[in-house]
XYZ file of C-alpha atoms in Angstrom:
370
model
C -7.855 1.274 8.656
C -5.796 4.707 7.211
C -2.651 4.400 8.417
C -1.596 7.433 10.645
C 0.438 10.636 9.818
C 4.475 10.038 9.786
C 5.371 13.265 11.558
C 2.357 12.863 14.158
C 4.026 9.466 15.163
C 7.520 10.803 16.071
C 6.015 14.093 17.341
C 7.611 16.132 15.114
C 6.852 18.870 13.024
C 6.845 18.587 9.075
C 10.384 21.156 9.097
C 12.291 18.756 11.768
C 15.798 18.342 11.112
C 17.779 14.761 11.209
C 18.539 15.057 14.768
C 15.030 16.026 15.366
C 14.080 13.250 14.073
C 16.541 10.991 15.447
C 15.699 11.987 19.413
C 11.896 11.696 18.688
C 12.548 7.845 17.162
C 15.228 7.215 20.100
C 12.255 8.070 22.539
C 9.589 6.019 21.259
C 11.851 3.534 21.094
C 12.976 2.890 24.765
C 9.587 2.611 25.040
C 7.940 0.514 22.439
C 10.502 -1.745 21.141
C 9.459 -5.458 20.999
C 12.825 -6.364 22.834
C 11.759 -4.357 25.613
C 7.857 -5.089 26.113
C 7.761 -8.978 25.627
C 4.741 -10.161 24.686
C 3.201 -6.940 24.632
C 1.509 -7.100 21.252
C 0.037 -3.382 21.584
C 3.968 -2.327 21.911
C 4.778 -4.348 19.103
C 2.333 -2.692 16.655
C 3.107 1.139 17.978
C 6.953 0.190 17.495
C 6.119 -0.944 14.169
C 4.737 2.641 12.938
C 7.172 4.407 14.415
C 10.184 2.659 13.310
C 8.348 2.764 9.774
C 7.620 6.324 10.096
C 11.755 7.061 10.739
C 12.697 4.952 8.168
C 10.590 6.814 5.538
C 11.518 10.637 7.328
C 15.199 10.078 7.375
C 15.863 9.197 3.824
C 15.335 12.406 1.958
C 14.190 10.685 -1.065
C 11.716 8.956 0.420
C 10.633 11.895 2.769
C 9.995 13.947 -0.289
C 7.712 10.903 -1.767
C 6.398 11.116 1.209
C 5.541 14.724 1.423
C 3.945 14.959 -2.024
C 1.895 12.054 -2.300
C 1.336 10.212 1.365
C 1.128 6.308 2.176
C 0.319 5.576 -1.320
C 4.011 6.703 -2.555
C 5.455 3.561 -0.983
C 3.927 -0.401 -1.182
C 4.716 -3.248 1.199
C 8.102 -4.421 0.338
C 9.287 -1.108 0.932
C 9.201 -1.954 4.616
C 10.428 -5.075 4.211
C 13.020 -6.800 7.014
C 12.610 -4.298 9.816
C 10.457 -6.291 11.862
C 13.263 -8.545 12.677
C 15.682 -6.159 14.018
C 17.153 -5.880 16.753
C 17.209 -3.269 19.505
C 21.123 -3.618 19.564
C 20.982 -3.615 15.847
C 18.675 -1.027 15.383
C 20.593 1.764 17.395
C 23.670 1.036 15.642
C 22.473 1.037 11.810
C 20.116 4.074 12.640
C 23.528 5.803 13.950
C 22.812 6.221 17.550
C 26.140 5.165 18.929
C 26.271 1.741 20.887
C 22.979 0.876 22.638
C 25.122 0.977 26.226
C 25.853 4.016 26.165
C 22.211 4.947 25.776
C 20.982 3.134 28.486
C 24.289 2.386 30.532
C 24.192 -1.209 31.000
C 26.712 -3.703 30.608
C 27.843 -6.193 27.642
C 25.560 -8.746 27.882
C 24.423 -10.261 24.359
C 21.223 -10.732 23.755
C 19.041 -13.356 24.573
C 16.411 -15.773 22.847
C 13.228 -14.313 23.585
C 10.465 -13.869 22.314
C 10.450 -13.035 18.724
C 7.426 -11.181 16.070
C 6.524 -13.566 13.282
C 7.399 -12.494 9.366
C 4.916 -10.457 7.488
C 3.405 -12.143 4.583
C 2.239 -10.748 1.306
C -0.984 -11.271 -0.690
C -1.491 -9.987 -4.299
C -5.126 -9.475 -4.973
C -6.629 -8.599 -8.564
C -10.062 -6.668 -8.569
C -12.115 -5.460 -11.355
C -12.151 -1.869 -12.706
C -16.190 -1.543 -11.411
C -14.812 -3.243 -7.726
C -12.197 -0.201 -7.146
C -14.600 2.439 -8.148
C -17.826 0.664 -5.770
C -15.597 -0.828 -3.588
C -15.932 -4.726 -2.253
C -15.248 -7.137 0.412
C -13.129 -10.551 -0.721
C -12.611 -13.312 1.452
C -9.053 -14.771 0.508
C -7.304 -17.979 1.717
C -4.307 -17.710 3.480
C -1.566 -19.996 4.338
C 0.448 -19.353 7.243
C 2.006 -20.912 10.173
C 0.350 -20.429 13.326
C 1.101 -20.923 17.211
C 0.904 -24.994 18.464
C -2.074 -24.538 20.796
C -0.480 -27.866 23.040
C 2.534 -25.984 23.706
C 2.002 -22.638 22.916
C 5.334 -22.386 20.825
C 7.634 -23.973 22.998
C 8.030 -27.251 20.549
C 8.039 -29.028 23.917
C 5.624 -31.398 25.265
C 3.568 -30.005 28.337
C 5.060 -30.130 31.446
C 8.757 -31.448 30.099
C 10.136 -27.699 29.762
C 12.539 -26.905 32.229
C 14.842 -24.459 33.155
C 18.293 -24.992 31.824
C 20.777 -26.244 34.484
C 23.625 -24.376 32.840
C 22.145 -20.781 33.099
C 19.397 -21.156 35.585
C 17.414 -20.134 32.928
C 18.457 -16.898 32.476
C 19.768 -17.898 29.022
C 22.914 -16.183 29.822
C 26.505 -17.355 31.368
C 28.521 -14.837 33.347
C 31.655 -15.325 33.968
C 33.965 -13.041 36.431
C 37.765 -12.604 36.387
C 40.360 -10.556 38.200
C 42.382 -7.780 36.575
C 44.728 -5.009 37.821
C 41.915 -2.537 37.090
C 39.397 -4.627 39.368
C 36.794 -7.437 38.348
C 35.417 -8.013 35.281
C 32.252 -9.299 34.426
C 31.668 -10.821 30.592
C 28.680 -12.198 29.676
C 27.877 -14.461 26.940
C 24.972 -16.775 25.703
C 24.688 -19.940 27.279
C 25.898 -22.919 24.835
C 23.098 -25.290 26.270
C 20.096 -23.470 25.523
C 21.237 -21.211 22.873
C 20.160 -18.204 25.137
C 16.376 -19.472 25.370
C 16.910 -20.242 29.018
C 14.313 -23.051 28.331
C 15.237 -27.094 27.775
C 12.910 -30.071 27.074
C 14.136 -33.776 26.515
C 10.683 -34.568 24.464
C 9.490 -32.226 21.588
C 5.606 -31.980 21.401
C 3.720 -34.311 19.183
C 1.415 -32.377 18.177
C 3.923 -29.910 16.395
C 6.716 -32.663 16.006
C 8.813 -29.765 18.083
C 8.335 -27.149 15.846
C 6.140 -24.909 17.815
C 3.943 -23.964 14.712
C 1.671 -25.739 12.356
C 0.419 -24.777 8.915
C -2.976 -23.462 8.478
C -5.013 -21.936 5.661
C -6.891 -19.034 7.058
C -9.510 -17.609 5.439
C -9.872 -13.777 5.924
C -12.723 -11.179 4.954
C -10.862 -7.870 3.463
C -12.348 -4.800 2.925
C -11.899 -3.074 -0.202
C -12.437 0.664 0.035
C -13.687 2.557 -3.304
C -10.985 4.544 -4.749
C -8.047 2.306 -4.242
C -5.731 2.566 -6.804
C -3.525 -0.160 -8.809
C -0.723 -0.811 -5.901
C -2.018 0.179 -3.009
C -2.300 -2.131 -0.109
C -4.265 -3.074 3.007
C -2.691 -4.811 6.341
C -4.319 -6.739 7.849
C -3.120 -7.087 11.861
C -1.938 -10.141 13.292
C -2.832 -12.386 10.008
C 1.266 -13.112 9.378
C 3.423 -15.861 10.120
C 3.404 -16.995 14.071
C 5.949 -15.231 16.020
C 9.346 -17.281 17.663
C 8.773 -18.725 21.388
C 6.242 -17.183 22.093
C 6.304 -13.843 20.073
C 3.427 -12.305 18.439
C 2.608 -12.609 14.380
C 3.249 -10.488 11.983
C 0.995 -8.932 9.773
C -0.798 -9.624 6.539
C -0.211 -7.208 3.952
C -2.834 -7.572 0.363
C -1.740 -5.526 -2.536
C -4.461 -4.562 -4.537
C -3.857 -4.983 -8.270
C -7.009 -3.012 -10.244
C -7.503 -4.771 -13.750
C -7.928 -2.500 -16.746
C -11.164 -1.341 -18.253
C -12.006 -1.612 -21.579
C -13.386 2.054 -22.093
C -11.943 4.273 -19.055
C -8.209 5.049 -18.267
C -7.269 6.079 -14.628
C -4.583 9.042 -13.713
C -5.392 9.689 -10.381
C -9.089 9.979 -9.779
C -9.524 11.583 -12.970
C -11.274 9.261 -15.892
C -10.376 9.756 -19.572
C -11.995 8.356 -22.829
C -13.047 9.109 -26.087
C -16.158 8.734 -28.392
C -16.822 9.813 -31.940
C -19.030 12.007 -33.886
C -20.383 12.284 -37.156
C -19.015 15.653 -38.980
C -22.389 16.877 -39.813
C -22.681 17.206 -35.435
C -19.353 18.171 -35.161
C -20.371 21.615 -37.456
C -23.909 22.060 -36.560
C -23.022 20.855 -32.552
C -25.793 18.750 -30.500
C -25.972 16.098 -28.012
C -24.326 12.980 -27.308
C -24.660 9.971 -24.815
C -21.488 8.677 -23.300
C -20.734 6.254 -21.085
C -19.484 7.062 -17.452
C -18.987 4.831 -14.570
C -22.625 4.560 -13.616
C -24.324 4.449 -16.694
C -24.218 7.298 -19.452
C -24.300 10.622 -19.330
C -25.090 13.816 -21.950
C -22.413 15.430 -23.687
C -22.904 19.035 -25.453
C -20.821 19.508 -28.387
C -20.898 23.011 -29.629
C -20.887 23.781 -33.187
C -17.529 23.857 -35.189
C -16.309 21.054 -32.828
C -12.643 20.137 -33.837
C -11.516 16.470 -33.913
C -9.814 15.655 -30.702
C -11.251 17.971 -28.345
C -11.000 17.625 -24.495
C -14.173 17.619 -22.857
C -14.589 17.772 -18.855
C -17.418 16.127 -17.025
C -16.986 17.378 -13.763
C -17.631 14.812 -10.832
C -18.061 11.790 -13.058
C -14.514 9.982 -12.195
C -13.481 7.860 -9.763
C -14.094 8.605 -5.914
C -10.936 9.382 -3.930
C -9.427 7.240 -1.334
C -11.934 6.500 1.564
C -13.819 9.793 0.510
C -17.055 10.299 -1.407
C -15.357 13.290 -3.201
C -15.133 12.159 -7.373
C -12.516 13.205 -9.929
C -13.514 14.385 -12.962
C -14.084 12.460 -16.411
C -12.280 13.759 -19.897
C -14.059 12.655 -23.254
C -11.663 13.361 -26.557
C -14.306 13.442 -29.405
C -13.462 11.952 -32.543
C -15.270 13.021 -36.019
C -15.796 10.485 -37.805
C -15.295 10.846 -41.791
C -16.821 8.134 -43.836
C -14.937 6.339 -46.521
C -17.490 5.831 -48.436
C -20.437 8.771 -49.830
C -23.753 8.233 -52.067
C -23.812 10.456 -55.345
C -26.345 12.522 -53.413
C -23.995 13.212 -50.417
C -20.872 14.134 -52.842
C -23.564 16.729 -54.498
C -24.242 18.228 -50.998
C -20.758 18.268 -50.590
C -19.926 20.143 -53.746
C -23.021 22.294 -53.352
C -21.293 23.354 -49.678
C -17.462 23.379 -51.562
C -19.029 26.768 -53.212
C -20.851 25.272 -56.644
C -23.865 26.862 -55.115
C -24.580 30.048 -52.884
C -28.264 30.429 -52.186
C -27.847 28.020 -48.556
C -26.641 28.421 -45.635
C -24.218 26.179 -44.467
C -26.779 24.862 -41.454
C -29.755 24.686 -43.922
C -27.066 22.756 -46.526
C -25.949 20.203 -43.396
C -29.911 19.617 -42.025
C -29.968 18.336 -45.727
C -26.689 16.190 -45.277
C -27.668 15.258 -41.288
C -29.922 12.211 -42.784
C -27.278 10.638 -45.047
C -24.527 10.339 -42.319
């Protein structure tokens, strides 16, 4: 699936300043974040995009990346680590002041809830022909997923309680007098660790753990035109989430192996075949190959060694589009080591010994010895 348009996701226009862009993210965010929409995996993947989306726009450097060459300026790890922060955590790095004074609520800390799995990372090699056609690979996967007996609790069924400490709020308040008036200070509770949750027996089918370890094995969709780097994610194929908490996502970076005749810059195609000098003077046809079989090349006569040729619509197809690049052929004339005593009389006779030929009746001569 193409991944959506930065500036579309925040709302703003391409021009938007930093504090533009910091209200549009500071929006979305009071709305989407995972901390505020537990469980709520459609939140969960619009937070992801947009908190992606500000971390590319508000770094100039990458913004500029960004601007010139789209998604495929930036790869996986680039992105790494922001799926487990924080909302608290967020605010503060992202320079939004203290997450209070956004919303006006107290000092509580926050608790153990529910909590998005790590993304994983797949390197996948294809073959030069596979990028330009395109392909579908099925891949094995391991990865942890959800205990279906206790749904990520690590408890066994029907032993989870609420903790007597907190009530199962996961939180201790504690009030206290002052000369300015009462206090209120929160803190996690010691007993649960915040999760609000307790269980005397862990569940045997996960030893407690919540998660077991599968090997999944996914279909992925190759579209033609991908390029060496680029990468595919695939939704909800990461490690199991924490108590409950959705997974994270599967990312496959695509590694395209080199091909023995054609070199890639972009979707343009380059290579380079040689010619006999007796065709590079007189000029003719010649086959070359291309990437679906070969295709006529016109030299015109007095052909210099190393010349550029175009042929226009024979590279490789852009990203998810049927539109092709174009292929460059660098010709080559090839000058034997070795002559017969009849070729080096030619030769002489075309040097200037002899006069009464032309130079394309003296090469028709020569044509059958090279």
């Amino acid at each position: 699936m193409a991944k959506k348009d930065y500036y579309e996701l925040l709302g703003v226009p391409r021009n938007a300043s930093e504090e533009d862009l910091k209200k549009a993210f500071r929006h979305l965010a009071r709305k989407y974040h995972p901390d505020l929409n537990p469980g709520n995996k459609g939140a969960e993947e619009q937070f992801k995009e947009i908190n992606e989306a500000f971390q590319v726009l508000s770094d100039p450097q990458k913004k500029a990346q960004y601007d010139q060459f789209g998604h495929a300026a930036f790869r996986p790890e680039d992105f790494a680590g922001f799926r487990t922060t924080s909302f608290e955590d967020l605010f503060r790095d992202s320079g939004f002041g203290d997450i209070f004074n956004v919303f006006g609520g107290g000092g509580a800390q926050r608790t153990r809830g529910p909590q998005p799995g790590a993304d994983l990372r797949y390197d996948l090699e294809i073959s030069f022909d596979e990028a330009f056609h395109g392909v579908k690979k099925t891949i094995e996967v391991p990865h942890s997923v959800e205990c279906p007996t206790c749904h990520g609790t690590g408890a066994k069924p029907g032993t989870l309680k609420d903790c007597p400490k907190c009530g199962g709020t996961g939180q201790i308040r504690s009030v206290r007098r002052s000369p300015f008036g009462q206090m209120v200070q929160i803190s996690t509770c010691p007993q649960c660790g915040g999760a609000g949750k307790i269980t005397t027996e862990p569940c045997e089918t996960c030893q407690g753990r919540g998660k077991l370890r599968k090997v999944a094995k996914i279909e992925v969709k190759i579209p033609r035109g991908i390029d060496d780097g680029q990468y595919l994610r695939v939704s909800g194929e990461g490690e199991a989430g924490e108590r409950g908490g959705p997974p994270g996502d599967l990312y496959v970076v695509v590694h395209v192996a080199p091909h023995p005749i054609f070199e890639r810059r972009g979707r343009d195609l380059y290579c380079k075949t040689t010619i006999d000098f007796a065709t590079a003077i007189l000029g003719g046809e010649v086959q070359v190959p291309t990437m679906t079989g070969t295709g006529g090349l016109k030299i015109p006569a007095g052909t210099q060694t190393h010349t550029v040729f175009r042929l226009k619509g024979q590279g490789m197809p852009g990203l998810n589009s049927d539109r092709r690049g174009d292929q460059f052929v660098k010709v080559v004339v090839h000058i034997p080591e070795k002559i017969t005593k009849k070729q080096k009389e030619l030769l002489r006779e075309f040097s200037g010994e002899k006069k009464e030929e032309t130079s394309a009746g003296f090469f028709e001569k020569l044509r059958g010895f090279v």
